[in-house]
Short mmCIF file of C-alpha atoms in Angstrom, two decimals:
data_model
loop_
_atom_site.label_atom_id
_atom_site.label_comp_id
_atom_site.label_asym_id
_atom_site.label_seq_id
_atom_site.Cartn_x
_atom_site.Cartn_y
_atom_site.Cartn_z
CA UNK A 1 44.63 116.05 -53.30
CA UNK A 2 44.89 117.97 -50.07
CA UNK A 3 48.25 119.37 -49.14
CA UNK A 4 49.49 118.88 -45.60
CA UNK A 5 50.20 122.54 -44.88
CA UNK A 6 47.31 124.48 -43.31
CA UNK A 7 46.73 127.98 -44.68
CA UNK A 8 44.08 130.54 -43.84
CA UNK A 9 40.78 129.38 -45.31
CA UNK A 10 39.79 131.35 -48.43
CA UNK A 11 36.67 133.48 -48.28
CA UNK A 12 35.51 135.41 -51.33
CA UNK A 13 32.30 137.12 -52.35
CA UNK A 14 31.14 137.86 -55.89
CA UNK A 15 32.32 135.14 -58.27
CA UNK A 16 29.53 132.65 -58.74
CA UNK A 17 29.85 128.89 -59.02
CA UNK A 18 27.27 127.01 -61.11
CA UNK A 19 26.44 123.42 -60.20
CA UNK A 20 24.60 120.84 -62.30
CA UNK A 21 23.69 117.59 -60.47
CA UNK A 22 22.53 114.36 -62.03
CA UNK A 23 18.86 113.91 -60.99
CA UNK A 24 19.22 110.82 -58.81
CA UNK A 25 19.44 110.75 -55.03
CA UNK A 26 22.96 109.33 -54.85
CA UNK A 27 24.15 112.20 -57.06
CA UNK A 28 21.94 115.03 -55.79
CA UNK A 29 22.99 114.64 -52.15
CA UNK A 30 26.77 115.08 -52.57
CA UNK A 31 26.33 117.91 -55.10
CA UNK A 32 24.08 119.85 -52.74
CA UNK A 33 26.43 119.16 -49.84
CA UNK A 34 29.28 120.57 -51.94
CA UNK A 35 27.10 123.58 -52.78
CA UNK A 36 26.60 124.31 -49.09
CA UNK A 37 30.34 124.05 -48.44
CA UNK A 38 31.16 126.52 -51.23
CA UNK A 39 28.45 128.91 -50.07
CA UNK A 40 29.80 128.77 -46.51
CA UNK A 41 33.15 129.99 -47.86
CA UNK A 42 31.57 133.05 -49.48
CA UNK A 43 30.98 131.82 -53.02
CA UNK A 44 27.52 132.55 -54.45
CA UNK A 45 26.08 129.30 -55.81
CA UNK A 46 23.49 128.65 -58.50
CA UNK A 47 22.19 125.12 -58.98
CA UNK A 48 20.95 124.40 -62.48
CA UNK A 49 18.70 121.36 -62.34
CA UNK A 50 16.33 119.22 -64.34
CA UNK A 51 12.57 119.28 -63.83
CA UNK A 52 12.85 115.50 -63.55
CA UNK A 53 13.58 114.64 -59.88
CA UNK A 54 14.06 118.32 -59.10
CA UNK A 55 15.61 119.20 -55.71
CA UNK A 56 13.57 121.11 -53.11
CA UNK A 57 14.85 124.74 -52.97
CA UNK A 58 13.20 125.36 -49.59
CA UNK A 59 15.75 123.07 -47.98
CA UNK A 60 18.58 125.32 -49.19
CA UNK A 61 17.36 128.92 -48.85
CA UNK A 62 20.78 130.48 -49.44
CA UNK A 63 21.34 128.73 -52.77
CA UNK A 64 19.83 129.88 -56.08
CA UNK A 65 17.97 127.22 -58.07
CA UNK A 66 17.27 127.51 -61.81
CA UNK A 67 15.41 124.75 -63.72
CA UNK A 68 16.61 124.05 -67.26
CA UNK A 69 13.12 122.91 -68.42
CA UNK A 70 14.22 119.92 -70.43
CA UNK A 71 11.90 117.71 -72.49
CA UNK A 72 12.71 114.06 -71.91
CA UNK A 73 11.49 110.81 -73.48
CA UNK A 74 10.07 108.01 -71.35
CA UNK A 75 13.40 106.17 -71.70
CA UNK A 76 14.95 108.86 -69.50
CA UNK A 77 12.33 109.04 -66.74
CA UNK A 78 10.72 105.62 -66.34
CA UNK A 79 11.70 103.76 -63.14
CA UNK A 80 11.80 100.60 -65.26
CA UNK A 81 14.21 102.09 -67.80
CA UNK A 82 17.52 100.44 -68.55
CA UNK A 83 20.04 102.55 -66.63
CA UNK A 84 22.48 102.92 -69.53
CA UNK A 85 19.72 103.93 -71.94
CA UNK A 86 18.46 106.32 -69.26
CA UNK A 87 21.85 108.02 -68.85
CA UNK A 88 22.31 108.32 -72.62
CA UNK A 89 18.82 109.80 -73.00
CA UNK A 90 19.39 112.26 -70.15
CA UNK A 91 22.63 113.49 -71.71
CA UNK A 92 21.01 113.87 -75.12
CA UNK A 93 17.88 115.58 -73.82
CA UNK A 94 19.58 117.96 -71.38
CA UNK A 95 22.59 119.19 -73.35
CA UNK A 96 20.84 122.04 -75.20
CA UNK A 97 18.68 123.32 -72.31
CA UNK A 98 21.71 123.21 -69.99
CA UNK A 99 23.78 125.20 -72.48
CA UNK A 100 21.00 127.79 -72.85
CA UNK A 101 20.54 128.13 -69.08
CA UNK A 102 24.28 128.52 -68.50
CA UNK A 103 24.63 131.03 -71.36
CA UNK A 104 21.77 133.08 -69.90
CA UNK A 105 23.47 133.10 -66.50
CA UNK A 106 26.77 134.19 -68.05
CA UNK A 107 25.09 137.30 -69.41
CA UNK A 108 24.17 138.38 -65.86
CA UNK A 109 26.84 136.96 -63.56
CA UNK A 110 30.61 136.66 -63.14
CA UNK A 111 30.86 132.86 -63.20
CA UNK A 112 34.10 131.46 -61.82
CA UNK A 113 33.42 127.91 -62.93
CA UNK A 114 30.83 125.19 -63.32
CA UNK A 115 30.82 121.98 -61.31
CA UNK A 116 29.06 119.29 -63.32
CA UNK A 117 28.30 115.72 -62.30
CA UNK A 118 30.83 113.53 -64.09
CA UNK A 119 28.06 111.45 -65.72
CA UNK A 120 26.92 114.57 -67.62
CA UNK A 121 29.49 114.15 -70.40
CA UNK A 122 27.42 116.34 -72.74
CA UNK A 123 27.16 119.17 -70.19
CA UNK A 124 30.91 119.03 -69.49
CA UNK A 125 31.53 119.64 -73.18
CA UNK A 126 28.84 122.34 -73.40
CA UNK A 127 30.26 124.32 -70.46
CA UNK A 128 33.76 124.13 -71.88
CA UNK A 129 32.52 125.26 -75.30
CA UNK A 130 31.02 128.36 -73.66
CA UNK A 131 34.44 129.19 -72.24
CA UNK A 132 33.50 128.31 -68.66
CA UNK A 133 36.12 126.40 -66.66
CA UNK A 134 34.43 123.19 -65.61
CA UNK A 135 35.12 120.70 -62.84
CA UNK A 136 33.73 117.16 -62.87
CA UNK A 137 32.20 115.98 -59.60
CA UNK A 138 32.60 112.25 -59.21
CA UNK A 139 30.05 110.88 -56.76
CA UNK A 140 31.65 107.44 -56.93
CA UNK A 141 34.93 106.36 -55.38
CA UNK A 142 38.37 107.24 -56.74
CA UNK A 143 38.86 103.51 -57.35
CA UNK A 144 35.74 103.39 -59.51
CA UNK A 145 36.69 106.48 -61.47
CA UNK A 146 40.19 105.10 -61.99
CA UNK A 147 38.76 101.86 -63.37
CA UNK A 148 36.48 103.88 -65.65
CA UNK A 149 39.45 105.84 -67.04
CA UNK A 150 41.25 102.55 -67.63
CA UNK A 151 38.31 101.00 -69.51
CA UNK A 152 39.71 101.41 -73.05
CA UNK A 153 42.92 99.63 -72.02
CA UNK A 154 40.93 96.92 -70.28
CA UNK A 155 38.87 96.35 -73.40
CA UNK A 156 42.00 96.15 -75.56
CA UNK A 157 43.47 93.63 -73.11
CA UNK A 158 40.38 91.43 -73.36
CA UNK A 159 39.07 91.99 -69.84
CA UNK A 160 35.95 93.73 -71.16
CA UNK A 161 33.34 92.51 -71.94
CA UNK A 162 33.70 90.13 -68.99
CA UNK A 163 34.23 86.51 -69.99
CA UNK A 164 33.20 83.73 -67.63
CA UNK A 165 36.62 82.04 -67.74
CA UNK A 166 38.40 85.25 -66.65
CA UNK A 167 36.00 86.42 -63.92
CA UNK A 168 38.32 85.62 -61.03
CA UNK A 169 41.54 87.02 -62.57
CA UNK A 170 43.09 90.02 -60.82
CA UNK A 171 43.30 93.11 -63.03
CA UNK A 172 47.02 94.03 -62.82
CA UNK A 173 46.76 97.83 -62.78
CA UNK A 174 43.66 97.85 -60.57
CA UNK A 175 44.35 95.38 -57.76
CA UNK A 176 42.58 94.24 -55.61
CA UNK A 177 39.89 94.28 -58.33
CA UNK A 178 39.13 91.09 -60.18
CA UNK A 179 37.61 91.04 -63.65
CA UNK A 180 34.20 90.32 -62.08
CA UNK A 181 34.51 93.53 -60.00
CA UNK A 182 34.78 95.85 -63.00
CA UNK A 183 31.89 98.21 -63.73
CA UNK A 184 28.98 96.26 -65.16
CA UNK A 185 25.22 96.50 -65.43
CA UNK A 186 23.67 93.09 -65.92
CA UNK A 187 20.97 93.11 -68.56
CA UNK A 188 22.26 96.25 -70.28
CA UNK A 189 23.78 96.18 -73.74
CA UNK A 190 27.55 95.78 -73.31
CA UNK A 191 28.41 97.97 -76.29
CA UNK A 192 26.10 100.71 -75.04
CA UNK A 193 27.71 100.57 -71.59
CA UNK A 194 31.22 100.69 -73.01
CA UNK A 195 30.20 103.57 -75.26
CA UNK A 196 28.78 105.50 -72.31
CA UNK A 197 31.91 104.92 -70.23
CA UNK A 198 34.12 106.05 -73.12
CA UNK A 199 32.11 109.29 -73.48
CA UNK A 200 32.39 110.00 -69.76
CA UNK A 201 36.15 109.36 -69.73
CA UNK A 202 36.71 111.36 -72.94
CA UNK A 203 34.74 114.33 -71.56
CA UNK A 204 36.81 114.33 -68.36
CA UNK A 205 40.03 114.34 -70.39
CA UNK A 206 38.92 116.91 -72.96
CA UNK A 207 36.86 119.37 -70.93
CA UNK A 208 37.56 119.16 -67.19
CA UNK A 209 39.95 121.59 -65.52
CA UNK A 210 39.89 119.37 -62.46
CA UNK A 211 38.04 116.57 -60.73
CA UNK A 212 36.24 116.78 -57.39
CA UNK A 213 35.72 113.51 -55.53
CA UNK A 214 33.65 112.62 -52.50
CA UNK A 215 36.54 110.75 -50.92
CA UNK A 216 39.54 111.45 -48.68
CA UNK A 217 43.26 110.83 -48.81
CA UNK A 218 43.42 108.42 -45.89
CA UNK A 219 41.15 105.93 -47.63
CA UNK A 220 42.14 106.30 -51.33
CA UNK A 221 45.48 108.12 -51.63
CA UNK A 222 47.02 105.77 -54.29
CA UNK A 223 43.86 105.88 -56.40
CA UNK A 224 43.72 109.69 -56.23
CA UNK A 225 47.35 109.95 -57.31
CA UNK A 226 46.67 107.71 -60.31
CA UNK A 227 43.75 109.91 -61.38
CA UNK A 228 45.89 113.07 -61.29
CA UNK A 229 48.58 111.33 -63.33
CA UNK A 230 46.06 109.99 -65.86
CA UNK A 231 44.27 113.32 -66.40
CA UNK A 232 47.15 115.76 -65.79
CA UNK A 233 44.85 117.96 -63.72
CA UNK A 234 44.19 118.31 -60.00
CA UNK A 235 41.92 115.90 -58.14
CA UNK A 236 40.32 117.34 -55.01
CA UNK A 237 39.23 114.73 -52.49
CA UNK A 238 36.79 116.89 -50.52
CA UNK A 239 34.91 114.13 -48.71
CA UNK A 240 33.32 112.74 -46.76
CA UNK A 241 30.87 115.43 -47.87
CA UNK A 242 28.04 114.44 -45.54
CA UNK A 243 30.41 115.10 -42.64
CA UNK A 244 31.96 118.26 -44.10
CA UNK A 245 28.65 120.13 -44.37
CA UNK A 246 28.26 123.01 -41.87
CA UNK A 247 25.82 122.68 -39.01
CA UNK A 248 25.29 120.06 -36.31
CA UNK A 249 23.53 117.54 -38.55
CA UNK A 250 23.67 117.36 -42.37
CA UNK A 251 20.28 117.89 -43.97
CA UNK A 252 18.50 115.07 -45.76
CA UNK A 253 18.72 115.84 -49.49
CA UNK A 254 16.77 112.78 -50.56
CA UNK A 255 13.89 112.20 -52.92
CA UNK A 256 12.17 109.87 -50.41
CA UNK A 257 10.57 110.86 -47.10
CA UNK A 258 12.15 108.85 -44.25
CA UNK A 259 10.12 106.97 -41.65
CA UNK A 260 11.52 108.49 -38.47
CA UNK A 261 9.53 106.11 -36.29
CA UNK A 262 12.27 103.54 -36.79
CA UNK A 263 14.55 105.58 -34.48
CA UNK A 264 12.23 105.02 -31.53
CA UNK A 265 12.15 101.32 -32.45
CA UNK A 266 15.96 101.26 -32.34
CA UNK A 267 15.89 102.96 -28.93
CA UNK A 268 14.30 99.83 -27.50
CA UNK A 269 17.22 97.59 -28.53
CA UNK A 270 20.59 96.94 -26.86
CA UNK A 271 23.83 98.35 -28.28
CA UNK A 272 25.08 96.75 -31.51
CA UNK A 273 22.20 94.26 -31.63
CA UNK A 274 20.37 95.35 -34.81
CA UNK A 275 21.34 94.72 -38.44
CA UNK A 276 20.38 97.63 -40.71
CA UNK A 277 19.47 96.50 -44.24
CA UNK A 278 19.16 98.87 -47.21
CA UNK A 279 20.02 98.39 -50.87
CA UNK A 280 19.80 102.09 -51.68
CA UNK A 281 17.58 104.33 -53.74
CA UNK A 282 17.87 102.72 -57.19
CA UNK A 283 18.81 99.03 -56.98
CA UNK A 284 16.12 96.42 -57.60
CA UNK A 285 16.22 92.70 -56.80
CA UNK A 286 14.28 89.75 -58.17
CA UNK A 287 11.36 88.42 -56.15
CA UNK A 288 13.25 85.18 -55.46
CA UNK A 289 16.30 87.04 -54.07
CA UNK A 290 14.04 89.23 -51.94
CA UNK A 291 12.33 86.22 -50.39
CA UNK A 292 15.66 84.48 -49.68
CA UNK A 293 16.83 87.67 -47.96
CA UNK A 294 13.69 87.64 -45.82
CA UNK A 295 13.97 83.96 -44.85
CA UNK A 296 17.69 84.38 -44.17
CA UNK A 297 17.08 87.35 -41.88
CA UNK A 298 14.38 85.38 -40.07
CA UNK A 299 16.67 82.37 -39.68
CA UNK A 300 19.59 84.41 -38.35
CA UNK A 301 17.89 85.20 -35.06
CA UNK A 302 19.21 88.77 -35.31
CA UNK A 303 16.92 91.84 -34.96
CA UNK A 304 16.82 93.83 -38.20
CA UNK A 305 15.65 97.17 -39.57
CA UNK A 306 14.96 96.66 -43.29
CA UNK A 307 14.37 99.39 -45.87
CA UNK A 308 12.08 98.02 -48.59
CA UNK A 309 11.60 100.89 -51.03
CA UNK A 310 8.44 100.85 -53.20
CA UNK A 311 9.38 99.37 -56.56
CA UNK A 312 12.59 97.79 -55.27
CA UNK A 313 11.39 94.23 -56.00
CA UNK A 314 10.97 92.94 -59.55
CA UNK A 315 8.35 90.39 -60.42
CA UNK A 316 5.25 91.98 -58.93
CA UNK A 317 3.64 91.61 -55.56
CA UNK A 318 3.85 93.79 -52.49
CA UNK A 319 7.29 94.99 -51.40
CA UNK A 320 7.05 93.36 -47.98
CA UNK A 321 8.42 90.14 -46.45
CA UNK A 322 6.70 86.86 -47.36
CA UNK A 323 3.57 85.91 -45.44
CA UNK A 324 5.15 82.62 -44.42
CA UNK A 325 7.46 84.21 -41.88
CA UNK A 326 6.38 83.22 -38.38
CA UNK A 327 5.26 85.80 -35.87
CA UNK A 328 8.42 85.45 -33.79
CA UNK A 329 10.60 86.27 -36.79
CA UNK A 330 8.39 89.21 -37.73
CA UNK A 331 8.53 90.59 -34.20
CA UNK A 332 12.34 90.79 -34.39
CA UNK A 333 12.30 92.99 -37.46
CA UNK A 334 10.95 96.32 -38.62
CA UNK A 335 10.33 97.10 -42.29
CA UNK A 336 10.13 100.71 -43.51
CA UNK A 337 9.82 102.30 -46.95
CA UNK A 338 12.74 104.63 -46.27
CA UNK A 339 14.94 105.46 -43.27
CA UNK A 340 16.94 108.50 -42.06
CA UNK A 341 20.13 106.59 -42.83
CA UNK A 342 22.68 108.91 -41.21
CA UNK A 343 20.81 108.80 -37.92
CA UNK A 344 20.25 105.07 -38.15
CA UNK A 345 23.94 104.35 -38.71
CA UNK A 346 24.86 106.65 -35.83
CA UNK A 347 22.45 104.85 -33.47
CA UNK A 348 24.19 102.72 -30.86
CA UNK A 349 21.75 99.85 -31.43
CA UNK A 350 23.05 99.27 -34.99
CA UNK A 351 25.77 96.64 -35.15
CA UNK A 352 26.26 96.26 -38.91
CA UNK A 353 24.93 97.46 -42.26
CA UNK A 354 23.81 95.09 -45.05
CA UNK A 355 24.37 97.36 -48.03
CA UNK A 356 24.52 97.46 -51.82
CA UNK A 357 27.83 99.34 -51.39
CA UNK A 358 26.78 102.47 -53.21
CA UNK A 359 29.52 104.99 -52.53
CA UNK A 360 27.41 107.31 -50.37
CA UNK A 361 26.29 104.40 -48.19
CA UNK A 362 29.84 103.05 -47.99
CA UNK A 363 31.22 106.40 -46.82
CA UNK A 364 28.37 106.86 -44.35
CA UNK A 365 29.01 103.45 -42.83
CA UNK A 366 32.75 104.12 -42.55
CA UNK A 367 32.14 107.50 -40.91
CA UNK A 368 29.74 105.91 -38.42
CA UNK A 369 32.22 103.14 -37.60
CA UNK A 370 29.75 100.43 -38.68
CA UNK A 371 31.00 97.25 -40.43
CA UNK A 372 29.28 96.13 -43.62
CA UNK A 373 27.74 93.08 -45.23
CA UNK A 374 28.28 93.68 -48.94
CA UNK A 375 25.72 92.81 -51.63
CA UNK A 376 26.61 94.86 -54.73
CA UNK A 377 23.93 95.06 -57.41
CA UNK A 378 25.40 96.93 -60.41
CA UNK A 379 27.71 99.66 -61.74
CA UNK A 380 30.32 100.93 -59.26
CA UNK A 381 28.99 98.83 -56.37
CA UNK A 382 31.14 95.82 -57.26
CA UNK A 383 34.27 97.99 -57.08
CA UNK A 384 33.26 99.43 -53.71
CA UNK A 385 32.36 96.01 -52.31
CA UNK A 386 35.78 94.63 -53.25
CA UNK A 387 37.50 97.52 -51.47
CA UNK A 388 35.24 97.12 -48.43
CA UNK A 389 36.08 93.42 -48.11
CA UNK A 390 39.63 93.08 -49.51
CA UNK A 391 41.39 96.45 -49.30
CA UNK A 392 40.06 98.00 -46.10
CA UNK A 393 38.73 94.84 -44.44
CA UNK A 394 35.70 96.63 -43.01
CA UNK A 395 33.06 94.18 -44.18
CA UNK A 396 32.12 90.69 -45.37
CA UNK A 397 30.60 89.48 -48.64
CA UNK A 398 27.09 88.07 -48.78
CA UNK A 399 28.17 86.06 -51.83
CA UNK A 400 27.15 85.60 -55.45
CA UNK A 401 24.24 83.31 -54.67
CA UNK A 402 21.64 84.66 -52.25
CA UNK A 403 20.09 81.73 -50.38
CA UNK A 404 18.51 81.73 -46.94
CA UNK A 405 21.05 79.43 -45.31
CA UNK A 406 24.04 81.49 -46.45
CA UNK A 407 22.27 84.74 -45.59
CA UNK A 408 21.59 83.59 -42.03
CA UNK A 409 25.19 82.43 -41.67
CA UNK A 410 26.70 85.70 -42.96
CA UNK A 411 24.36 87.81 -40.82
CA UNK A 412 25.41 85.95 -37.68
CA UNK A 413 29.04 86.20 -38.75
CA UNK A 414 29.06 89.99 -39.16
CA UNK A 415 26.93 90.61 -36.09
CA UNK A 416 28.23 88.02 -33.65
CA UNK A 417 31.37 86.39 -35.04
CA UNK A 418 35.10 87.07 -34.85
CA UNK A 419 35.11 88.16 -38.50
CA UNK A 420 32.59 90.86 -37.66
CA UNK A 421 34.67 91.97 -34.68
CA UNK A 422 37.77 92.34 -36.86
CA UNK A 423 35.83 94.36 -39.44
CA UNK A 424 34.40 96.52 -36.65
CA UNK A 425 37.88 97.28 -35.32
CA UNK A 426 39.18 98.24 -38.78
CA UNK A 427 36.21 100.45 -39.60
CA UNK A 428 36.69 102.30 -36.31
CA UNK A 429 40.26 103.08 -37.36
CA UNK A 430 39.01 104.46 -40.69
CA UNK A 431 36.38 106.49 -38.84
CA UNK A 432 39.11 108.17 -36.78
CA UNK A 433 40.97 109.09 -39.96
CA UNK A 434 37.77 110.50 -41.46
CA UNK A 435 37.23 112.54 -38.30
CA UNK A 436 40.74 113.99 -38.63
CA UNK A 437 40.09 114.87 -42.27
CA UNK A 438 36.87 116.68 -41.36
CA UNK A 439 38.61 118.65 -38.60
CA UNK A 440 41.32 119.84 -41.00
CA UNK A 441 39.07 120.63 -44.04
CA UNK A 442 42.23 121.25 -46.11
CA UNK A 443 40.91 119.79 -49.36
CA UNK A 444 37.83 122.02 -49.46
CA UNK A 445 39.96 125.12 -48.81
CA UNK A 446 42.33 124.08 -51.60
CA UNK A 447 39.37 123.57 -53.95
CA UNK A 448 38.06 127.09 -53.24
CA UNK A 449 41.49 128.60 -53.91
CA UNK A 450 41.62 126.73 -57.19
CA UNK A 451 38.14 127.89 -58.19
CA UNK A 452 39.10 131.51 -57.48
CA UNK A 453 42.26 131.11 -59.59
CA UNK A 454 40.39 129.97 -62.72
#
């Protein structure tokens, strides 16, 4: 964690840092933001990457990009793949080509360390086996990573797999989390998920010389301290990374092209009048849930900007609101395939964010001072949603059951009600603390010193 004493920022040339992101948008963006921060402090950076969902090197001309040229089965690349099977297949298929690419780089460069996405448990072990100090980048929250490290104990205590009769119990060492808030992926094999989590936690313990987190002390100090105690290695909370990046506006690192026309649409609306709706780059919802969301938005009377990503709705049919919506309801809303989220959240017309509570989206909403309506879908999102609603108080829950009446009620509550006003006040306080963290940049400087000491 960042120390409170400001020292001269480190600046070194020569020793290279190698980064290896997981090939999904929520993981690529923070890794590339970290790459830019390290480069700005004088560290040459090489990004090893998969051919699958490869980043665009032209967006980062001062970074070196090297593909590992992996060969992956369909289970690793299909958009319909089970996420746990996908992560296991990616680790299996990329371990050897990553090791070969890193070994080749070692023959030519003085490599200070590798920074590997924490989900790459196989690559963490491979880098360590080559004698390269390796740091694990966690693109989730410190609370999520802490619950992941605790998973073996939770399983021994009978909390995992989740039993219906224990869903609402608080987990003693992880409050305010309930059993239902623990990491889960509905529809995935429970044993496979637990096995994946165990491999990730074991790799962090066995191979990592430190952990880098896209978080900051003011929001997760107790959770960061627990991680350092659990792993007996430093945890660097270098976030919020999208704010730390140099330059006036962080670049879009996404795999989807945003529809920038929605910004002009927002310009035509009064301050804090529009609800922004996006469930992220991976989550999918059933057709029935999607239609209840649409009818609920229509019934709320609130203007909305809704991101409906191609393929985000299961069950077939076009990814657009139902034809039954009347013209008046349709005229209040705008639907786009993707949006420039940072700019949308910063727009004065946006009054709240209906989100899946992915960690990047959660941080972006906090840093924009925008309260949230939480609808977690899977994995770490349940942890984040619980913190949003019950630790920080910066948002409201949509609820377990998505029906149009409840949706309309919750939308009006977050946009127009006293509950929304209280959440808005609290998120503004967190925004100020994030601003102070960005101005100090202590954690990033401490990370660079540590890298140069390895």
